Structures are given as structure tokens and as C-alpha cells.
Amino acid sequence: MRISPAIALCLFPFLCLTAKPRTDSKFEQYHSKFTSGSSPLKLDDASYEKLTATPRDYSIAVLLTALGARFGCQLCRDFQPEWDVVGNSWIRGDRKGDTRMILGTLDFADGKGTFQKLMLQTAPVLMFFPPTIGPEAKADAQAIRYDFTMGSQSAEQVHDWISRHLPAGPKPPIYRPRNYVRMVTITTAFLGLVSLSSVAWPYIVPIIQNRNLWAAISLLIILLFTSGHMFNHIRKVPYVSSDGKGGISYFAGGFSNQFGLETQIVAAMYGTLSFATIALALKVPRMVDPKKQQIAVFIWGAVIFGMYSFLLSVFRIKNGGYPFHLPPF
């Protein structure tokens, strides 16, 4: 039975309406899910297998992680916010899918089978799967793993790593959402500091302009560095040492060696000599009572004499051939 052309022409619109619509490609299906959220696509074993199966005309980066508290993966929890920043930036800048790129996350709780199949013993693991068909297909379709030992794992660093494996062309820039809580905190702290400074400034200025305070600070710095403090930090010297007779040696022989406690003793000796000299030069002449002034002169003179004698004895320990000494040491 032949159908006339007129009847066929009348039935054509109905045939078009009842025809089965074309199903979207795998990339379009998952890309629409990816762009509908604000972070990388959450995967499970089935979706991971489907997305990474060949052939594929798109690229995909998958983070295999273990965020559960029972796994104790601190690196996973630290890296997850940066990975979310990369995903959110890609969603904002590539809604049309021009880069044909999808980012996903597979947690161990949702993908135990995948972890076992890949024989993964550690997490996180970031893998990039290049396309296997199409103009941008790679000769080697094996997944490329990101090296987490390269330093700080920032969103910018991961973005650069992904971009290097994609075809040439514009890539979505990294977008970090504004941290309004931090902005408010910094503003409040700054205004509080300004208010506190304006109130306390009349009391702070006299302290800053106090010559005795700056003289004391300068003296402490001089004593700290002349006693060998930096030498200890550079050489990592021991605090004390054994003298080989069951006792403790506080001073190291020779000018190229010293102990940590030795530095503190020398700084204390220099400090005592400095304080005694300042007292004799500044404090004692201002004393009104002649008898007290005389006693003070003898006391501070004795302190300088005894401390200088001790300093010479330490110098003889450092230099065994030094022939002079000063009693009582």
C-alpha cells in the first residue's frame, strides 16, 4: 500500500513531535550538575567510573580525599577549602563549558571501592584525566597525579597545575570570596587601637622620651651581644659540659669555644661592672651626706674590684698562657 505524498506531508509534523529527543552527552550531563553547585562535583564509585571511563572528549580532575574525623587526615581537611575555591572559580568563569573541564571530589566514605581498586594507602590524591578522543586528545591517556610535597597547596598553585595540562586558551581566574567577618574584625581592631592610642598617648609620650629607659635598653642589647649570644645561636653550643672528673665545666677552654651558661655568667659580670660604674659616676656624687657617700664609694669600688678579679680569672681559663691575675680570684 502506497502512501500518497499529501498524506505523508500531513503526518510529518506529528512524527516530529513524537520523535525521541536526542540525549545529552556525558560531558553536558555532568557539566550541568557541576555548574549548578558552588563547589566541585561530589562523586561516588559509580559516577567516578562513568566520568573517567573511555572514550571521553573532556578533561576531569578528581580529588580523592578522606574528610571523616575517624581517618585523622589533617592535610585533607586543610586542602579541602582551597580545592573548593578552585571549583567555585571554575564554575563562575566557565559556565558554558568552553574548557571542557569538570572538577570532582570523591570521599573515602563514598568511594571505598575506588580507593581499593587504585590501591591507595594515603590521602589526599589529586588526579587529572586528559581527553582520549577529539582534537585535544592525549597520546597517553593515563591519569596525572599532583605532587602534594611541592610546598603549600594553595588554590592558585593547583589552578596553575590544572591549566598546564589543558589546551592553550583562556582559563577561569581564581576567585576568592570576600571574608566579611575578617574585614569587620580588622576594622574594629583598627578603630579600637586608634581610640586606645588617642587616650593613652599623653601617658605613653613621657615613657618613649625617657632617656634612662633607652639607656637601659641599649645597655641590655650591648651586654647581650658582647657576651656571645649570637655565637650560641649560630654554633648551637651546649649549655654546660662535663669536666671529666664527675663535675660540671661552666667555661670552655679556648677563644673559639663557649657554653650557654658561660655566656650568661659573662653577661652578668659585664652588667654588674656597668651598673657599679654608672652608680659611682652618677648616683654617688648626688648624695648629700658625706659619710654615706664615702661608704657608697667603698662599696661600689669593692664590687668593681672583686668582679674585675673574677673576670680576669675567667680570662685565664679561656687563655691558659695568660700570666696575670688579681686577688682574690
Short mmCIF file of C-alpha atoms in Angstrom, two decimals:
data_model
loop_
_atom_site.label_atom_id
_atom_site.label_comp_id
_atom_site.label_asym_id
_atom_site.label_seq_id
_atom_site.Cartn_x
_atom_site.Cartn_y
_atom_site.Cartn_z
CA MET A 1 0.00 0.00 0.00
CA ARG A 2 1.47 3.30 -1.07
CA ILE A 3 1.00 6.47 0.95
CA SER A 4 0.31 9.50 -1.12
CA PRO A 5 2.65 12.46 -0.82
CA ALA A 6 -0.15 14.64 0.54
CA ILE A 7 -0.86 12.26 3.44
CA ALA A 8 2.86 11.92 4.26
CA LEU A 9 3.19 15.67 4.31
CA CYS A 10 0.32 15.96 6.78
CA LEU A 11 1.76 13.27 9.08
CA PHE A 12 5.28 14.76 9.13
CA PRO A 13 4.65 17.30 11.96
CA PHE A 14 3.18 14.57 14.18
CA LEU A 15 6.16 12.33 13.53
CA CYS A 16 8.48 15.16 14.54
CA LEU A 17 6.59 15.75 17.78
CA THR A 18 6.60 12.09 18.76
CA ALA A 19 10.24 11.52 17.85
CA LYS A 20 12.51 10.76 20.80
CA PRO A 21 14.66 13.80 21.67
CA ARG A 22 18.44 13.44 21.43
CA THR A 23 20.03 12.62 24.77
CA ASP A 24 22.71 14.96 26.01
CA SER A 25 26.33 13.84 26.01
CA LYS A 26 28.04 12.62 29.16
CA PHE A 27 30.00 15.85 29.49
CA GLU A 28 26.91 18.03 29.17
CA GLN A 29 25.05 15.98 31.79
CA TYR A 30 27.79 16.22 34.40
CA HIS A 31 28.79 19.75 33.48
CA SER A 32 25.26 20.95 34.16
CA LYS A 33 25.41 19.27 37.58
CA PHE A 34 28.85 20.75 38.17
CA THR A 35 27.80 24.33 37.35
CA SER A 36 24.57 24.06 39.34
CA GLY A 37 26.56 23.97 42.60
CA SER A 38 29.25 26.12 44.14
CA SER A 39 31.99 23.52 44.67
CA PRO A 40 33.49 20.53 42.85
CA LEU A 41 31.06 17.80 41.90
CA LYS A 42 30.55 15.23 44.65
CA LEU A 43 31.18 11.75 43.30
CA ASP A 44 30.71 8.15 44.34
CA ASP A 45 32.07 4.89 42.93
CA ALA A 46 29.52 4.74 40.09
CA SER A 47 29.82 8.36 38.96
CA TYR A 48 33.61 8.19 39.21
CA GLU A 49 33.71 5.13 36.96
CA LYS A 50 31.34 6.72 34.46
CA LEU A 51 33.18 10.06 34.34
CA THR A 52 36.66 8.58 33.97
CA ALA A 53 35.64 5.83 31.55
CA THR A 54 37.00 5.96 28.00
CA PRO A 55 36.34 7.26 25.47
CA ARG A 56 35.94 10.82 26.77
CA ASP A 57 36.18 14.11 24.93
CA TYR A 58 36.69 16.21 28.06
CA SER A 59 39.13 16.60 30.95
CA ILE A 60 38.39 15.88 34.59
CA ALA A 61 40.29 16.49 37.82
CA VAL A 62 39.25 14.37 40.78
CA LEU A 63 40.33 14.83 44.39
CA LEU A 64 40.30 11.56 46.32
CA THR A 65 40.17 12.53 49.97
CA ALA A 66 39.18 11.31 53.44
CA LEU A 67 37.45 14.08 55.37
CA GLY A 68 35.97 11.95 58.12
CA ALA A 69 37.24 12.63 61.63
CA ARG A 70 37.94 8.95 62.19
CA PHE A 71 40.56 8.97 59.42
CA GLY A 72 42.63 11.73 61.05
CA CYS A 73 43.72 13.24 57.71
CA GLN A 74 44.68 16.79 58.64
CA LEU A 75 46.06 17.52 55.17
CA CYS A 76 42.70 16.53 53.66
CA ARG A 77 40.83 18.99 55.87
CA ASP A 78 43.39 21.75 55.26
CA PHE A 79 43.35 21.32 51.49
CA GLN A 80 39.58 20.99 51.03
CA PRO A 81 38.82 24.77 51.30
CA GLU A 82 41.46 25.51 48.65
CA TRP A 83 40.02 22.83 46.38
CA ASP A 84 36.55 24.32 46.84
CA VAL A 85 37.95 27.73 45.81
CA VAL A 86 39.30 26.19 42.59
CA GLY A 87 35.94 24.52 41.89
CA ASN A 88 33.92 27.65 42.62
CA SER A 89 36.22 29.74 40.42
CA TRP A 90 35.86 27.29 37.55
CA ILE A 91 32.08 27.30 37.89
CA ARG A 92 31.94 31.10 37.86
CA GLY A 93 34.28 31.51 34.90
CA ASP A 94 33.34 28.57 32.67
CA ARG A 95 29.57 28.13 32.82
CA LYS A 96 29.40 27.41 29.09
CA GLY A 97 31.99 24.63 29.34
CA ASP A 98 34.44 26.15 26.86
CA THR A 99 37.40 24.47 28.55
CA ARG A 100 35.52 21.12 28.64
CA MET A 101 36.72 20.61 32.20
CA ILE A 102 34.98 19.09 35.22
CA LEU A 103 36.23 19.07 38.81
CA GLY A 104 35.04 16.43 41.26
CA THR A 105 35.59 15.19 44.80
CA LEU A 106 35.46 11.55 45.87
CA ASP A 107 35.44 11.00 49.62
CA PHE A 108 36.57 7.67 51.02
CA ALA A 109 33.18 7.25 52.68
CA ASP A 110 31.51 7.34 49.23
CA GLY A 111 34.23 5.62 47.20
CA LYS A 112 35.78 2.76 49.13
CA GLY A 113 35.72 0.58 46.05
CA THR A 114 37.66 3.15 44.02
CA PHE A 115 40.28 3.53 46.74
CA GLN A 116 40.70 -0.25 46.85
CA LYS A 117 40.83 -0.51 43.06
CA LEU A 118 43.55 2.15 42.86
CA MET A 119 45.33 0.61 45.90
CA LEU A 120 45.57 3.99 47.63
CA GLN A 121 47.02 3.95 51.13
CA THR A 122 47.21 7.71 51.68
CA ALA A 123 45.09 10.76 51.00
CA PRO A 124 44.57 13.27 49.54
CA VAL A 125 45.30 12.31 45.94
CA LEU A 126 44.55 14.71 43.08
CA MET A 127 44.32 13.13 39.63
CA PHE A 128 43.91 14.75 36.23
CA PHE A 129 42.36 12.72 33.38
CA PRO A 130 43.01 14.15 29.88
CA PRO A 131 40.62 13.55 26.95
CA THR A 132 41.10 10.38 24.93
CA ILE A 133 39.23 11.43 21.77
CA GLY A 134 38.79 14.68 19.91
CA PRO A 135 41.23 17.33 18.74
CA GLU A 136 42.75 17.75 22.21
CA ALA A 137 43.22 14.04 22.91
CA LYS A 138 46.48 12.96 24.52
CA ALA A 139 48.59 10.10 23.23
CA ASP A 140 48.99 8.88 26.81
CA ALA A 141 45.59 8.80 28.49
CA GLN A 142 46.95 7.79 31.89
CA ALA A 143 45.91 9.90 34.85
CA ILE A 144 48.40 12.53 36.05
CA ARG A 145 48.87 12.86 39.82
CA TYR A 146 49.50 16.11 41.65
CA ASP A 147 52.55 16.23 43.90
CA PHE A 148 51.48 17.35 47.39
CA THR A 149 55.11 17.61 48.54
CA MET A 150 55.84 20.70 46.45
CA GLY A 151 55.07 23.09 49.32
CA SER A 152 51.95 24.94 50.30
CA GLN A 153 48.91 23.62 48.45
CA SER A 154 47.11 26.85 47.59
CA ALA A 155 44.23 27.24 45.17
CA GLU A 156 46.44 29.30 42.85
CA GLN A 157 49.08 26.57 42.73
CA VAL A 158 46.52 23.85 41.92
CA HIS A 159 44.88 26.11 39.32
CA ASP A 160 48.23 26.60 37.57
CA TRP A 161 48.86 22.85 37.63
CA ILE A 162 45.49 22.10 36.01
CA SER A 163 45.92 24.89 33.45
CA ARG A 164 49.27 23.47 32.33
CA HIS A 165 47.57 20.23 31.31
CA LEU A 166 44.72 21.91 29.43
CA PRO A 167 44.84 23.17 25.83
CA ALA A 168 46.03 26.71 25.24
CA GLY A 169 43.40 29.34 25.75
CA PRO A 170 41.77 31.45 28.46
CA LYS A 171 41.19 29.77 31.81
CA PRO A 172 38.85 30.90 34.59
CA PRO A 173 40.76 33.05 37.09
CA ILE A 174 40.84 32.24 40.79
CA TYR A 175 38.08 33.98 42.69
CA ARG A 176 38.25 34.13 46.46
CA PRO A 177 35.03 35.23 48.17
CA ARG A 178 35.33 38.22 50.44
CA ASN A 179 35.77 37.34 54.09
CA TYR A 180 33.41 39.90 55.62
CA VAL A 181 33.98 38.59 59.15
CA ARG A 182 37.70 39.21 58.78
CA MET A 183 37.10 42.67 57.31
CA VAL A 184 34.83 43.64 60.21
CA THR A 185 37.30 42.23 62.74
CA ILE A 186 40.24 44.14 61.26
CA THR A 187 38.23 47.37 61.05
CA THR A 188 37.03 47.03 64.64
CA ALA A 189 40.52 46.24 65.88
CA PHE A 190 41.98 49.21 64.00
CA LEU A 191 39.38 51.64 65.36
CA GLY A 192 39.91 50.26 68.86
CA LEU A 193 43.68 50.68 68.52
CA VAL A 194 43.23 54.28 67.32
CA SER A 195 40.90 55.06 70.22
CA LEU A 196 43.23 53.45 72.75
CA SER A 197 46.23 55.31 71.32
CA SER A 198 44.46 58.67 71.48
CA VAL A 199 43.53 58.10 75.14
CA ALA A 200 46.88 56.64 76.24
CA TRP A 201 49.12 58.93 74.16
CA PRO A 202 49.65 61.54 76.94
CA TYR A 203 50.91 58.72 79.19
CA ILE A 204 52.98 56.96 76.50
CA VAL A 205 54.93 60.00 75.30
CA PRO A 206 56.85 60.55 78.57
CA ILE A 207 57.84 56.88 78.59
CA ILE A 208 59.04 57.00 74.99
CA GLN A 209 61.04 60.16 75.63
CA ASN A 210 62.64 58.82 78.83
CA ARG A 211 66.42 58.81 78.31
CA ASN A 212 67.04 56.41 81.18
CA LEU A 213 64.73 53.84 79.60
CA TRP A 214 66.54 53.98 76.26
CA ALA A 215 69.90 53.89 78.03
CA ALA A 216 68.85 50.72 79.89
CA ILE A 217 67.58 49.08 76.67
CA SER A 218 70.80 49.99 74.84
CA LEU A 219 72.89 48.60 77.69
CA LEU A 220 70.97 45.31 77.71
CA ILE A 221 71.43 44.92 73.95
CA ILE A 222 75.15 45.65 74.21
CA LEU A 223 75.60 43.15 77.05
CA LEU A 224 73.56 40.54 75.16
CA PHE A 225 75.73 40.64 72.06
CA THR A 226 79.13 41.24 73.64
CA SER A 227 78.65 38.18 75.83
CA GLY A 228 78.34 35.88 72.78
CA HIS A 229 74.60 35.37 72.50
CA MET A 230 74.64 35.23 68.67
CA PHE A 231 77.60 32.85 68.74
CA ASN A 232 75.48 30.38 70.72
CA HIS A 233 72.62 30.57 68.22
CA ILE A 234 74.90 30.13 65.23
CA ARG A 235 77.03 27.28 66.64
CA LYS A 236 74.28 25.58 68.69
CA VAL A 237 76.65 25.20 71.64
CA PRO A 238 75.80 23.03 74.70
CA TYR A 239 74.61 24.72 77.87
CA VAL A 240 77.30 23.10 80.12
CA SER A 241 79.73 20.23 79.80
CA SER A 242 81.37 17.58 81.95
CA ASP A 243 84.89 18.24 83.21
CA GLY A 244 85.82 14.54 83.00
CA LYS A 245 86.04 14.19 86.80
CA GLY A 246 82.37 13.82 87.59
CA GLY A 247 81.80 17.56 87.83
CA ILE A 248 80.44 20.28 85.57
CA SER A 249 82.53 22.63 83.47
CA TYR A 250 80.97 26.09 83.15
CA PHE A 251 83.65 27.63 80.91
CA ALA A 252 85.05 26.18 77.70
CA GLY A 253 88.77 26.47 77.10
CA GLY A 254 89.95 28.46 74.09
CA PHE A 255 88.56 31.56 72.40
CA SER A 256 86.66 29.64 69.72
CA ASN A 257 84.50 27.66 72.17
CA GLN A 258 81.98 28.61 74.81
CA PHE A 259 78.94 27.22 76.66
CA GLY A 260 75.48 28.64 77.06
CA LEU A 261 75.82 29.16 80.81
CA GLU A 262 79.21 30.79 80.24
CA THR A 263 77.52 33.45 78.12
CA GLN A 264 75.04 34.21 80.88
CA ILE A 265 77.80 34.46 83.52
CA VAL A 266 79.87 36.80 81.36
CA ALA A 267 76.80 38.96 80.66
CA ALA A 268 76.09 39.14 84.40
CA MET A 269 79.69 40.19 85.12
CA TYR A 270 79.59 42.91 82.45
CA GLY A 271 76.22 44.07 83.74
CA THR A 272 77.47 44.28 87.33
CA LEU A 273 80.58 46.23 86.28
CA SER A 274 78.47 48.60 84.17
CA PHE A 275 75.94 49.20 86.93
CA ALA A 276 78.69 49.81 89.51
CA THR A 277 80.47 52.27 87.21
CA ILE A 278 77.22 54.16 86.50
CA ALA A 279 76.45 54.31 90.22
CA LEU A 280 79.91 55.73 91.00
CA ALA A 281 79.69 58.26 88.19
CA LEU A 282 76.06 59.41 88.57
CA LYS A 283 74.48 58.37 91.85
CA VAL A 284 77.25 58.72 94.40
CA PRO A 285 78.13 62.39 93.58
CA ARG A 286 74.49 63.36 94.21
CA MET A 287 74.48 62.00 97.76
CA VAL A 288 74.21 64.83 100.33
CA ASP A 289 75.59 63.02 103.38
CA PRO A 290 79.44 62.84 103.11
CA LYS A 291 79.65 59.75 105.32
CA LYS A 292 77.10 57.80 103.25
CA GLN A 293 78.85 58.98 100.13
CA GLN A 294 82.16 57.63 101.40
CA ILE A 295 80.60 54.27 102.30
CA ALA A 296 79.00 54.07 98.85
CA VAL A 297 82.34 54.74 97.19
CA PHE A 298 83.99 51.90 99.13
CA ILE A 299 81.11 49.50 98.42
CA TRP A 300 80.94 50.14 94.70
CA GLY A 301 84.73 50.21 94.46
CA ALA A 302 84.89 46.80 96.16
CA VAL A 303 82.23 45.47 93.78
CA ILE A 304 84.22 46.64 90.75
CA PHE A 305 87.47 45.24 92.18
CA GLY A 306 86.01 41.84 93.02
CA MET A 307 84.09 41.49 89.74
CA TYR A 308 87.12 42.51 87.69
CA SER A 309 89.20 39.96 89.58
CA PHE A 310 86.66 37.27 88.71
CA LEU A 311 86.64 38.43 85.08
CA LEU A 312 90.42 38.03 84.90
CA SER A 313 90.19 34.51 86.34
CA VAL A 314 87.69 33.61 83.60
CA PHE A 315 90.05 35.09 81.03
CA ARG A 316 92.84 32.84 82.35
CA ILE A 317 90.56 29.81 81.89
CA LYS A 318 89.93 30.82 78.27
CA ASN A 319 93.65 31.53 77.71
CA GLY A 320 95.80 29.15 79.75
CA GLY A 321 99.02 31.04 79.00
CA TYR A 322 97.85 34.35 80.49
CA PRO A 323 100.27 35.08 83.39
CA PHE A 324 98.44 37.78 85.36
CA HIS A 325 95.73 37.56 87.98
CA LEU A 326 94.08 39.82 90.50
CA PRO A 327 93.26 38.65 94.03
CA PRO A 328 91.09 37.22 95.45
CA PHE A 329 90.34 35.05 92.39
#
